[in-house]
């Protein structure tokens, strides 16, 4: 019986995690399409940047509204809305009549990404039993990195179907449009999942919540779990001021700071610009793309390591080990850049960085921000943290080329400078996790809530 219940929870989590797959797919699809798109619409550098980064603006909006929408209409319906946005944006961005329409379509898709980035881990955290919650929420991160890897292959495959002229005219449309297929599958699978019991309790739909809990509960005591949730919900006020009460404020600061630090320690510089970095040290285009695939594979493999260890070793320890590895790797990357070392060394150090990120703060930051907030405010508090995450992503993606190509900095430090910034922020993150983040491994969401009340 228990086995069947675990399998059921796993299945529901996998469906929700498809939101993560679309998140990874949609953020990374642009890397393959942007060159052809640029020729097609004859874009200058600034327009190209705008076409590429517009998605992230949508992500901020999506993460901003997802909390309110999901608190009002439920986690399930809000996830379905994100699926509709993904599918609509895929179609429209494949058939735009100009750059402006393309950008609007991408912003809409970004709203879908932003919503899913919040709702998938939120939904999973709310249905998962405490002992496997970390692993199940990390499933979402696995889906993100699989989405990134998948779209890389899809782009590569589509580009190979025709000539350069065909790609400039048609190929890029298939790349951005291909996302419509997983989006539609996601929509229909969502029809089969139940609403989150915690949200149902909040709405006063206790019978329905109990029915869902009886199918999920591993303890075999759904009534007891229901009472715990009811108790937790009844102790919370619903006003926004609630967010800034002393106990909650601490949770909120932890959520925001972790989200921002996950980004400003540099991950998406590698996710979005890896081929360019390799070309800088002399790789040809093909080699650069091949090295990028290896990065994608490492990202997936070490996410699996995190999933196996997060509920055993704990969030805090794993994060500290990973951040230390990231800091050391970034320092090595900067020295390799400073001393003009060969691409092989650079690849080795970058892989060290990716492995350290993927086994720690890649998944765990999402785990922590989905579990540290009490139910009543979880939607909104996660929204604030997730908006902060996307804003930090936008900032890093926008500033990297500027810092990296600054003539004075290149003359004096040879492309090493940006990596020093990210490495020093690893030191900040290490100290922050060590001093301020409580261990939440194995605790139920209700026990975590009590932790803040006590504090
Ligand atoms: C981050 C994304 C990043 C991805 C890469 C996620 O945890 O939030 O910004 O692109 O990891 O693996």
CSV table of C-alpha atoms and ligand atoms in Angstrom, one decimal:
chain,number,residue,atom,x,y,z
A,1,UNK,CA,0.0,0.0,0.0
A,2,UNK,CA,2.7,2.4,1.0
A,3,UNK,CA,4.7,1.6,-2.1
A,4,UNK,CA,1.6,2.4,-4.2
A,5,UNK,CA,1.2,5.7,-2.4
A,6,UNK,CA,4.9,6.6,-2.9
A,7,UNK,CA,4.5,5.7,-6.6
A,8,UNK,CA,1.4,7.9,-6.8
A,9,UNK,CA,3.2,10.9,-5.2
A,10,UNK,CA,6.2,10.4,-7.5
A,11,UNK,CA,3.9,10.4,-10.5
A,12,UNK,CA,2.1,13.6,-9.5
A,13,UNK,CA,5.5,15.2,-8.8
A,14,UNK,CA,6.7,14.2,-12.2
A,15,UNK,CA,3.7,15.8,-13.9
A,16,UNK,CA,4.3,19.0,-12.0
A,17,UNK,CA,8.0,18.8,-12.8
A,18,UNK,CA,7.1,19.0,-16.5
A,19,UNK,CA,6.7,22.7,-15.7
A,20,UNK,CA,10.4,22.7,-14.9
A,21,UNK,CA,11.2,20.9,-18.2
A,22,UNK,CA,9.4,23.7,-20.1
A,23,UNK,CA,11.3,26.3,-17.9
A,24,UNK,CA,14.7,24.8,-19.0
A,25,UNK,CA,13.6,24.4,-22.6
A,26,UNK,CA,12.2,27.9,-23.0
A,27,UNK,CA,15.2,29.7,-21.4
A,28,UNK,CA,17.8,27.8,-23.4
A,29,UNK,CA,16.0,27.5,-26.8
A,30,UNK,CA,17.2,31.0,-27.7
A,31,UNK,CA,20.9,30.0,-27.7
A,32,UNK,CA,20.3,28.0,-30.9
A,33,UNK,CA,17.8,30.3,-32.6
A,34,UNK,CA,19.3,33.7,-31.9
A,35,UNK,CA,21.9,33.7,-34.7
A,36,UNK,CA,19.3,32.9,-37.4
A,37,UNK,CA,16.8,35.2,-36.0
A,38,UNK,CA,19.3,38.0,-36.1
A,39,UNK,CA,19.9,37.5,-39.8
A,40,UNK,CA,16.2,37.1,-40.5
A,41,UNK,CA,15.2,40.4,-39.0
A,42,UNK,CA,18.6,42.1,-39.6
A,43,UNK,CA,19.0,43.0,-35.9
A,44,UNK,CA,21.8,45.1,-34.5
A,45,UNK,CA,23.6,44.1,-31.2
A,46,UNK,CA,21.2,45.9,-28.9
A,47,UNK,CA,18.1,44.4,-30.7
A,48,UNK,CA,19.7,41.0,-30.5
A,49,UNK,CA,20.2,41.3,-26.8
A,50,UNK,CA,16.6,42.5,-26.4
A,51,UNK,CA,15.3,39.6,-28.4
A,52,UNK,CA,17.3,37.2,-26.2
A,53,UNK,CA,16.7,38.7,-22.7
A,54,UNK,CA,13.0,39.7,-23.2
A,55,UNK,CA,11.9,36.3,-21.8
A,56,UNK,CA,13.5,37.1,-18.4
A,57,UNK,CA,11.3,40.2,-18.1
A,58,UNK,CA,8.3,37.9,-18.5
A,59,UNK,CA,9.7,35.6,-15.9
A,60,UNK,CA,9.7,38.3,-13.3
A,61,UNK,CA,6.1,39.2,-14.1
A,62,UNK,CA,5.1,35.5,-14.1
A,63,UNK,CA,6.7,34.8,-10.8
A,64,UNK,CA,5.2,38.0,-9.4
A,65,UNK,CA,1.6,37.0,-10.3
A,66,UNK,CA,1.8,33.3,-9.8
A,67,UNK,CA,1.6,33.6,-6.0
A,68,UNK,CA,-1.5,35.7,-6.0
A,69,UNK,CA,-3.1,33.6,-8.8
A,70,UNK,CA,-2.4,30.3,-7.1
A,71,UNK,CA,-3.5,31.5,-3.7
A,72,UNK,CA,-6.8,32.6,-5.3
A,73,UNK,CA,-7.5,29.9,-7.9
A,74,UNK,CA,-5.4,27.0,-6.7
A,75,UNK,CA,-2.1,25.5,-7.6
A,76,UNK,CA,-3.5,23.2,-10.3
A,77,UNK,CA,-5.4,25.8,-12.3
A,78,UNK,CA,-2.5,28.3,-12.1
A,79,UNK,CA,-0.2,25.5,-13.5
A,80,UNK,CA,-2.7,25.0,-16.4
A,81,UNK,CA,-2.6,28.7,-17.1
A,82,UNK,CA,1.2,28.5,-17.5
A,83,UNK,CA,0.8,25.6,-19.9
A,84,UNK,CA,-1.5,27.7,-22.1
A,85,UNK,CA,1.0,30.5,-22.0
A,86,UNK,CA,3.8,28.2,-23.1
A,87,UNK,CA,1.8,26.8,-26.0
A,88,UNK,CA,0.5,30.2,-27.1
A,89,UNK,CA,4.0,31.8,-26.9
A,90,UNK,CA,5.5,28.9,-28.9
A,91,UNK,CA,3.1,29.3,-31.7
A,92,UNK,CA,3.3,33.1,-31.9
A,93,UNK,CA,7.0,33.4,-31.5
A,94,UNK,CA,7.3,30.9,-34.5
A,95,UNK,CA,5.1,33.2,-36.7
A,96,UNK,CA,5.8,36.8,-35.7
A,97,UNK,CA,5.4,39.6,-38.2
A,98,UNK,CA,8.4,41.5,-36.8
A,99,UNK,CA,10.7,41.9,-33.9
A,100,UNK,CA,8.1,43.5,-31.7
A,101,UNK,CA,5.7,40.6,-32.1
A,102,UNK,CA,8.5,38.2,-31.4
A,103,UNK,CA,9.5,40.0,-28.2
A,104,UNK,CA,5.8,40.2,-27.0
A,105,UNK,CA,5.4,36.4,-27.7
A,106,UNK,CA,8.7,35.7,-25.8
A,107,UNK,CA,7.6,37.9,-22.8
A,108,UNK,CA,4.3,35.9,-22.7
A,109,UNK,CA,6.3,32.7,-22.7
A,110,UNK,CA,8.4,34.2,-19.9
A,111,UNK,CA,5.3,34.7,-17.9
A,112,UNK,CA,4.7,31.0,-18.3
A,113,UNK,CA,8.3,30.2,-17.2
A,114,UNK,CA,8.0,32.5,-14.2
A,115,UNK,CA,4.8,31.0,-13.1
A,116,UNK,CA,6.0,27.4,-13.5
A,117,UNK,CA,9.3,28.2,-11.8
A,118,UNK,CA,7.3,29.0,-8.7
A,119,UNK,CA,4.3,26.6,-9.0
A,120,UNK,CA,6.0,23.3,-9.8
A,121,UNK,CA,8.2,23.2,-6.7
A,122,UNK,CA,5.4,24.7,-4.6
A,123,UNK,CA,2.9,22.0,-5.7
A,124,UNK,CA,5.4,19.2,-5.1
A,125,UNK,CA,6.4,20.5,-1.7
A,126,UNK,CA,2.7,20.6,-0.7
A,127,UNK,CA,2.0,17.0,-1.7
A,128,UNK,CA,5.3,15.4,-0.7
A,129,UNK,CA,5.9,13.5,2.6
A,130,UNK,CA,8.6,15.2,4.7
A,131,UNK,CA,11.1,12.4,4.4
A,132,UNK,CA,11.3,12.6,0.6
A,133,UNK,CA,10.4,16.2,0.0
A,134,UNK,CA,13.9,17.3,-0.9
A,135,UNK,CA,14.3,14.5,-3.5
A,136,UNK,CA,10.9,15.2,-5.0
A,137,UNK,CA,11.3,18.9,-5.3
A,138,UNK,CA,14.7,18.3,-6.8
A,139,UNK,CA,12.9,16.3,-9.5
A,140,UNK,CA,11.9,19.7,-10.7
A,141,UNK,CA,15.5,20.8,-11.0
A,142,UNK,CA,16.3,17.6,-12.8
A,143,UNK,CA,13.5,18.4,-15.3
A,144,UNK,CA,15.0,22.0,-15.8
A,145,UNK,CA,18.4,20.6,-16.7
A,146,UNK,CA,16.9,17.9,-18.9
A,147,UNK,CA,14.9,20.6,-20.6
A,148,UNK,CA,18.1,22.5,-21.3
A,149,UNK,CA,19.8,19.4,-22.6
A,150,UNK,CA,16.8,18.4,-24.7
A,151,UNK,CA,16.4,21.7,-26.4
A,152,UNK,CA,20.1,21.8,-27.2
A,153,UNK,CA,19.8,18.5,-29.1
A,154,UNK,CA,16.5,19.6,-30.7
A,155,UNK,CA,18.2,22.9,-31.9
A,156,UNK,CA,21.2,20.9,-33.2
A,157,UNK,CA,18.9,18.5,-35.0
A,158,UNK,CA,16.7,21.2,-36.6
A,159,UNK,CA,19.8,23.2,-37.7
A,160,UNK,CA,21.0,20.1,-39.5
A,161,UNK,CA,17.8,19.7,-41.5
A,162,UNK,CA,18.6,22.4,-44.0
A,163,UNK,CA,21.0,25.0,-45.4
A,164,UNK,CA,21.9,28.2,-43.6
A,165,UNK,CA,19.4,30.1,-45.8
A,166,UNK,CA,16.6,27.6,-44.8
A,167,UNK,CA,17.5,28.1,-41.1
A,168,UNK,CA,17.4,31.8,-41.4
A,169,UNK,CA,14.0,31.6,-43.0
A,170,UNK,CA,12.4,28.6,-41.3
A,171,UNK,CA,14.7,26.7,-39.0
A,172,UNK,CA,14.5,29.1,-36.0
A,173,UNK,CA,10.7,29.0,-36.2
A,174,UNK,CA,10.7,25.3,-35.6
A,175,UNK,CA,13.2,25.7,-32.7
A,176,UNK,CA,11.0,28.2,-30.8
A,177,UNK,CA,7.8,26.5,-32.0
A,178,UNK,CA,8.8,23.0,-31.0
A,179,UNK,CA,8.1,23.8,-27.4
A,180,UNK,CA,4.3,23.7,-28.2
A,181,UNK,CA,4.4,19.9,-28.1
A,182,UNK,CA,5.6,19.4,-24.5
A,183,UNK,CA,3.4,22.3,-23.4
A,184,UNK,CA,0.2,20.6,-24.8
A,185,UNK,CA,1.2,17.3,-23.1
A,186,UNK,CA,1.7,19.2,-19.9
A,187,UNK,CA,-1.7,20.7,-20.1
A,188,UNK,CA,-3.5,17.4,-20.5
A,189,UNK,CA,-1.5,15.6,-17.9
A,190,UNK,CA,-2.4,18.4,-15.4
A,191,UNK,CA,-6.1,17.5,-15.9
A,192,UNK,CA,-5.3,14.2,-14.1
A,193,UNK,CA,-3.6,15.6,-10.9
A,194,UNK,CA,-5.5,16.6,-7.7
A,195,UNK,CA,-5.4,20.0,-6.1
A,196,UNK,CA,-3.0,20.5,-3.3
A,197,UNK,CA,-4.5,19.5,0.1
A,198,UNK,CA,-3.0,22.4,1.8
A,199,UNK,CA,-4.6,24.8,-0.6
A,200,UNK,CA,-7.9,23.0,-0.2
A,201,UNK,CA,-7.8,23.4,3.6
A,202,UNK,CA,-7.1,27.1,3.2
A,203,UNK,CA,-10.2,27.3,1.1
A,204,UNK,CA,-12.2,25.5,3.8
A,205,UNK,CA,-12.8,22.5,1.5
A,206,UNK,CA,-11.9,20.0,4.2
A,207,UNK,CA,-13.7,17.0,2.7
A,208,UNK,CA,-11.9,17.3,-0.5
A,209,UNK,CA,-8.6,17.8,1.3
A,210,UNK,CA,-9.2,14.6,3.3
A,211,UNK,CA,-10.0,12.7,0.2
A,212,UNK,CA,-6.7,13.8,-1.5
A,213,UNK,CA,-4.7,13.1,1.7
A,214,UNK,CA,-6.1,9.6,1.9
A,215,UNK,CA,-4.5,8.9,-1.4
A,216,UNK,CA,-1.2,10.6,-0.6
A,217,UNK,CA,-0.7,9.8,3.1
A,218,UNK,CA,2.2,7.4,3.7
A,219,UNK,CA,1.6,7.3,7.5
A,220,UNK,CA,-1.8,5.8,6.9
A,221,UNK,CA,-3.3,8.6,9.1
A,222,UNK,CA,-4.7,11.1,6.7
A,223,UNK,CA,-7.1,12.5,9.4
A,224,UNK,CA,-4.1,13.3,11.7
A,225,UNK,CA,-2.3,15.0,8.8
A,226,UNK,CA,-5.4,17.0,8.0
A,227,UNK,CA,-5.6,18.2,11.6
A,228,UNK,CA,-2.0,19.3,11.5
A,229,UNK,CA,-2.5,21.3,8.3
A,230,UNK,CA,-5.7,22.8,9.8
A,231,UNK,CA,-3.9,23.7,12.9
A,232,UNK,CA,-1.1,25.4,11.0
A,233,UNK,CA,-3.5,27.3,8.7
A,234,UNK,CA,-5.6,28.5,11.6
A,235,UNK,CA,-2.7,30.0,13.4
A,236,UNK,CA,-1.8,32.2,10.4
A,237,UNK,CA,-3.2,35.6,9.5
A,238,UNK,CA,-3.7,36.4,5.8
A,239,UNK,CA,-2.6,40.0,5.7
A,240,UNK,CA,0.4,41.1,3.8
A,241,UNK,CA,1.8,42.5,7.1
A,242,UNK,CA,2.1,38.8,8.2
A,243,UNK,CA,5.0,38.5,5.8
A,244,UNK,CA,7.0,41.1,7.7
A,245,UNK,CA,6.3,39.8,11.3
A,246,UNK,CA,9.7,39.1,13.0
A,247,UNK,CA,9.7,35.2,12.5
A,248,UNK,CA,8.4,35.4,9.0
A,249,UNK,CA,10.7,38.3,8.1
A,250,UNK,CA,13.7,36.1,8.8
A,251,UNK,CA,12.3,33.4,6.5
A,252,UNK,CA,11.7,35.9,3.8
A,253,UNK,CA,15.2,37.3,4.0
A,254,UNK,CA,16.6,33.8,3.8
A,255,UNK,CA,14.4,33.1,0.7
A,256,UNK,CA,15.4,36.3,-1.1
A,257,UNK,CA,19.1,36.2,-0.3
A,258,UNK,CA,19.4,32.5,-1.3
A,259,UNK,CA,17.6,33.2,-4.6
A,260,UNK,CA,19.7,36.2,-5.5
A,261,UNK,CA,23.0,34.4,-4.5
A,262,UNK,CA,22.1,31.4,-6.6
A,263,UNK,CA,22.2,33.7,-9.6
A,264,UNK,CA,25.0,36.2,-8.9
A,265,UNK,CA,27.5,33.3,-8.3
A,266,UNK,CA,27.4,33.0,-12.1
A,267,UNK,CA,25.6,29.9,-13.2
A,268,UNK,CA,23.8,31.4,-16.2
A,269,UNK,CA,26.9,32.9,-17.6
A,270,UNK,CA,27.8,29.4,-18.4
A,271,UNK,CA,24.3,28.2,-19.3
A,272,UNK,CA,23.8,31.1,-21.8
A,273,UNK,CA,27.3,32.1,-22.9
A,274,UNK,CA,29.4,28.9,-22.7
A,275,UNK,CA,30.1,28.6,-26.4
A,276,UNK,CA,31.3,32.2,-26.5
A,277,UNK,CA,33.6,31.6,-23.5
A,278,UNK,CA,35.1,28.6,-25.3
A,279,UNK,CA,35.6,30.5,-28.5
A,280,UNK,CA,37.4,33.2,-26.5
A,281,UNK,CA,40.2,30.7,-25.7
A,282,UNK,CA,40.4,29.5,-29.3
A,283,UNK,CA,37.8,26.8,-29.7
A,284,UNK,CA,36.1,26.5,-33.1
A,285,UNK,CA,32.3,26.7,-33.3
A,286,UNK,CA,31.9,22.9,-33.4
A,287,UNK,CA,34.2,22.2,-30.5
A,288,UNK,CA,32.5,25.0,-28.6
A,289,UNK,CA,29.1,23.4,-29.1
A,290,UNK,CA,30.4,20.0,-28.2
A,291,UNK,CA,31.9,21.3,-25.0
A,292,UNK,CA,28.5,22.9,-24.2
A,293,UNK,CA,26.8,19.5,-24.5
A,294,UNK,CA,29.3,18.0,-22.0
A,295,UNK,CA,28.4,20.8,-19.6
A,296,UNK,CA,24.7,19.9,-20.1
A,297,UNK,CA,25.4,16.3,-19.4
A,298,UNK,CA,27.4,17.1,-16.2
A,299,UNK,CA,24.6,19.3,-15.1
A,300,UNK,CA,22.1,16.4,-15.4
A,301,UNK,CA,24.4,13.8,-13.8
A,302,UNK,CA,25.2,15.9,-10.7
A,303,UNK,CA,21.6,16.9,-10.2
A,304,UNK,CA,21.0,13.2,-9.7
A,305,UNK,CA,23.7,13.1,-7.1
A,306,UNK,CA,21.9,15.9,-5.2
A,307,UNK,CA,18.6,14.0,-5.4
A,308,UNK,CA,20.2,11.0,-3.8
A,309,UNK,CA,21.8,12.9,-1.0
A,310,UNK,CA,19.6,15.9,-0.2
A,311,UNK,CA,17.3,14.1,2.3
A,312,UNK,CA,20.1,12.2,3.9
A,313,UNK,CA,23.0,14.6,4.1
A,314,UNK,CA,20.8,17.6,4.6
A,315,UNK,CA,20.3,20.9,2.8
A,316,UNK,CA,22.8,23.0,4.7
A,317,UNK,CA,25.8,20.7,4.6
A,318,UNK,CA,25.3,19.9,0.9
A,319,UNK,CA,25.0,23.6,0.0
A,320,UNK,CA,28.2,24.4,1.9
A,321,UNK,CA,30.2,21.7,0.2
A,322,UNK,CA,28.9,22.7,-3.2
A,323,UNK,CA,29.5,26.5,-2.8
A,324,UNK,CA,33.1,25.8,-1.6
A,325,UNK,CA,33.6,23.7,-4.8
A,326,UNK,CA,32.1,26.5,-6.9
A,327,UNK,CA,34.4,29.1,-5.3
A,328,UNK,CA,37.5,27.0,-5.9
A,329,UNK,CA,36.5,26.2,-9.5
A,330,UNK,CA,35.7,29.9,-10.3
A,331,UNK,CA,39.1,30.9,-8.9
A,332,UNK,CA,40.8,28.3,-11.1
A,333,UNK,CA,38.7,29.5,-14.1
A,334,UNK,CA,39.8,33.1,-13.5
A,335,UNK,CA,43.5,32.0,-13.3
A,336,UNK,CA,43.1,30.0,-16.5
A,337,UNK,CA,41.7,33.1,-18.2
A,338,UNK,CA,44.4,35.3,-16.7
A,339,UNK,CA,47.3,33.1,-17.8
A,340,UNK,CA,45.7,32.2,-21.2
A,341,UNK,CA,45.6,28.5,-20.4
A,342,UNK,CA,44.3,26.0,-23.0
A,343,UNK,CA,40.7,25.2,-23.5
A,344,UNK,CA,41.1,21.8,-21.9
A,345,UNK,CA,42.0,23.3,-18.5
A,346,UNK,CA,39.1,25.8,-18.9
A,347,UNK,CA,36.7,23.0,-19.6
A,348,UNK,CA,37.9,20.9,-16.6
A,349,UNK,CA,37.5,23.9,-14.2
A,350,UNK,CA,34.1,24.8,-15.7
A,351,UNK,CA,32.9,21.2,-15.3
A,352,UNK,CA,34.1,21.4,-11.6
A,353,UNK,CA,31.9,24.5,-11.2
A,354,UNK,CA,28.9,22.9,-12.9
A,355,UNK,CA,29.2,19.7,-10.9
A,356,UNK,CA,29.4,21.7,-7.6
A,357,UNK,CA,26.4,23.9,-8.5
A,358,UNK,CA,24.3,21.0,-9.7
A,359,UNK,CA,24.8,18.8,-6.6
A,360,UNK,CA,24.0,21.7,-4.3
A,361,UNK,CA,22.5,25.2,-4.7
A,362,UNK,CA,21.0,24.4,-8.2
A,363,UNK,CA,18.3,22.2,-6.7
A,364,UNK,CA,18.5,23.0,-3.0
A,365,UNK,CA,17.7,26.7,-3.3
A,366,UNK,CA,14.5,25.7,-5.0
A,367,UNK,CA,13.9,23.1,-2.3
A,368,UNK,CA,14.4,25.6,0.5
A,369,UNK,CA,12.3,28.4,-0.9
A,370,UNK,CA,9.5,25.9,-1.4
A,371,UNK,CA,9.5,24.7,2.2
A,372,UNK,CA,10.5,27.5,4.6
A,373,UNK,CA,7.3,29.5,4.4
A,374,UNK,CA,4.0,28.8,6.2
A,375,UNK,CA,1.1,27.7,4.0
A,376,UNK,CA,-1.0,30.9,4.2
A,377,UNK,CA,1.9,33.1,2.9
A,378,UNK,CA,3.8,30.4,0.9
A,379,UNK,CA,2.4,31.6,-2.4
A,380,UNK,CA,3.3,35.2,-1.9
A,381,UNK,CA,6.6,34.7,-0.1
A,382,UNK,CA,7.8,32.3,-2.7
A,383,UNK,CA,6.7,34.8,-5.3
A,384,UNK,CA,8.9,37.5,-3.8
A,385,UNK,CA,11.9,35.2,-3.6
A,386,UNK,CA,11.4,33.9,-7.2
A,387,UNK,CA,11.0,37.4,-8.6
A,388,UNK,CA,14.3,38.3,-6.9
A,389,UNK,CA,15.9,35.3,-8.5
A,390,UNK,CA,14.8,36.2,-12.0
A,391,UNK,CA,15.8,39.9,-11.5
A,392,UNK,CA,19.3,38.7,-10.4
A,393,UNK,CA,19.4,36.4,-13.5
A,394,UNK,CA,18.5,39.4,-15.8
A,395,UNK,CA,21.2,41.5,-14.1
A,396,UNK,CA,23.9,38.9,-14.5
A,397,UNK,CA,23.0,38.0,-18.1
A,398,UNK,CA,22.9,41.7,-19.1
A,399,UNK,CA,26.2,42.7,-17.4
A,400,UNK,CA,28.4,39.7,-18.2
A,401,UNK,CA,29.1,40.7,-21.9
A,402,UNK,CA,29.7,44.3,-20.8
A,403,UNK,CA,32.2,43.4,-18.0
A,404,UNK,CA,33.7,40.7,-20.1
A,405,UNK,CA,34.4,42.9,-23.1
A,406,UNK,CA,35.4,46.1,-21.3
A,407,UNK,CA,38.7,47.1,-23.0
A,408,UNK,CA,40.5,48.3,-19.8
A,409,UNK,CA,39.6,45.2,-17.9
A,410,UNK,CA,40.6,42.9,-20.8
A,411,UNK,CA,43.9,44.7,-21.1
A,412,UNK,CA,44.7,44.3,-17.4
A,413,UNK,CA,43.0,41.0,-16.5
A,414,UNK,CA,42.4,39.1,-19.7
A,415,UNK,CA,38.8,38.1,-19.2
A,416,UNK,CA,39.4,36.9,-15.6
A,417,UNK,CA,37.6,39.8,-13.9
A,418,UNK,CA,33.9,38.7,-14.0
A,419,UNK,CA,34.9,35.3,-12.5
A,420,UNK,CA,36.5,37.1,-9.5
A,421,UNK,CA,33.2,38.8,-8.8
A,422,UNK,CA,31.3,35.5,-8.9
A,423,UNK,CA,34.0,33.8,-6.8
A,424,UNK,CA,33.8,36.5,-4.1
A,425,UNK,CA,30.1,36.1,-4.0
A,426,UNK,CA,30.6,32.4,-3.3
A,427,UNK,CA,32.4,33.4,-0.1
A,428,UNK,CA,29.4,35.6,0.8
A,429,UNK,CA,27.0,32.8,0.1
A,430,UNK,CA,29.1,30.2,2.1
A,431,UNK,CA,29.0,32.4,5.1
A,432,UNK,CA,25.3,33.2,4.8
A,433,UNK,CA,24.3,29.6,4.5
A,434,UNK,CA,26.6,28.6,7.4
A,435,UNK,CA,25.4,31.4,9.7
A,436,UNK,CA,21.7,32.0,8.8
A,437,UNK,CA,20.0,29.0,7.1
A,438,UNK,CA,18.4,26.4,9.4
A,439,UNK,CA,18.5,22.7,8.5
A,440,UNK,CA,15.0,21.6,7.3
A,441,UNK,CA,15.8,18.0,6.4
A,442,UNK,CA,13.2,15.5,7.5
A,443,UNK,CA,10.9,18.1,9.1
A,444,UNK,CA,7.2,18.4,8.1
A,445,UNK,CA,6.1,21.8,6.6
A,446,UNK,CA,4.2,22.3,9.9
A,447,UNK,CA,7.3,21.6,12.0
A,448,UNK,CA,9.3,24.1,9.9
A,449,UNK,CA,6.5,26.6,10.5
A,450,UNK,CA,6.8,26.2,14.3
A,451,UNK,CA,10.5,26.8,14.0
A,452,UNK,CA,9.9,30.4,12.9
A,453,UNK,CA,7.1,31.0,15.4
A,454,UNK,CA,9.5,29.9,18.2
A,455,UNK,CA,12.3,32.1,16.8
B,1,LIG,C1,18.6,28.0,-11.9
B,1,LIG,C2,18.5,28.4,-13.3
B,1,LIG,C3,19.7,27.7,-14.1
B,1,LIG,C4,19.6,26.2,-13.9
B,1,LIG,C5,20.8,25.6,-14.5
B,1,LIG,C6,18.4,26.5,-11.8
B,1,LIG,O1,18.4,26.1,-10.5
B,1,LIG,O2,17.5,28.6,-11.2
B,1,LIG,O3,18.7,29.8,-13.4
B,1,LIG,O4,19.6,28.0,-15.5
B,1,LIG,O5,19.5,25.9,-12.5
B,1,LIG,O6,20.9,24.3,-14.2
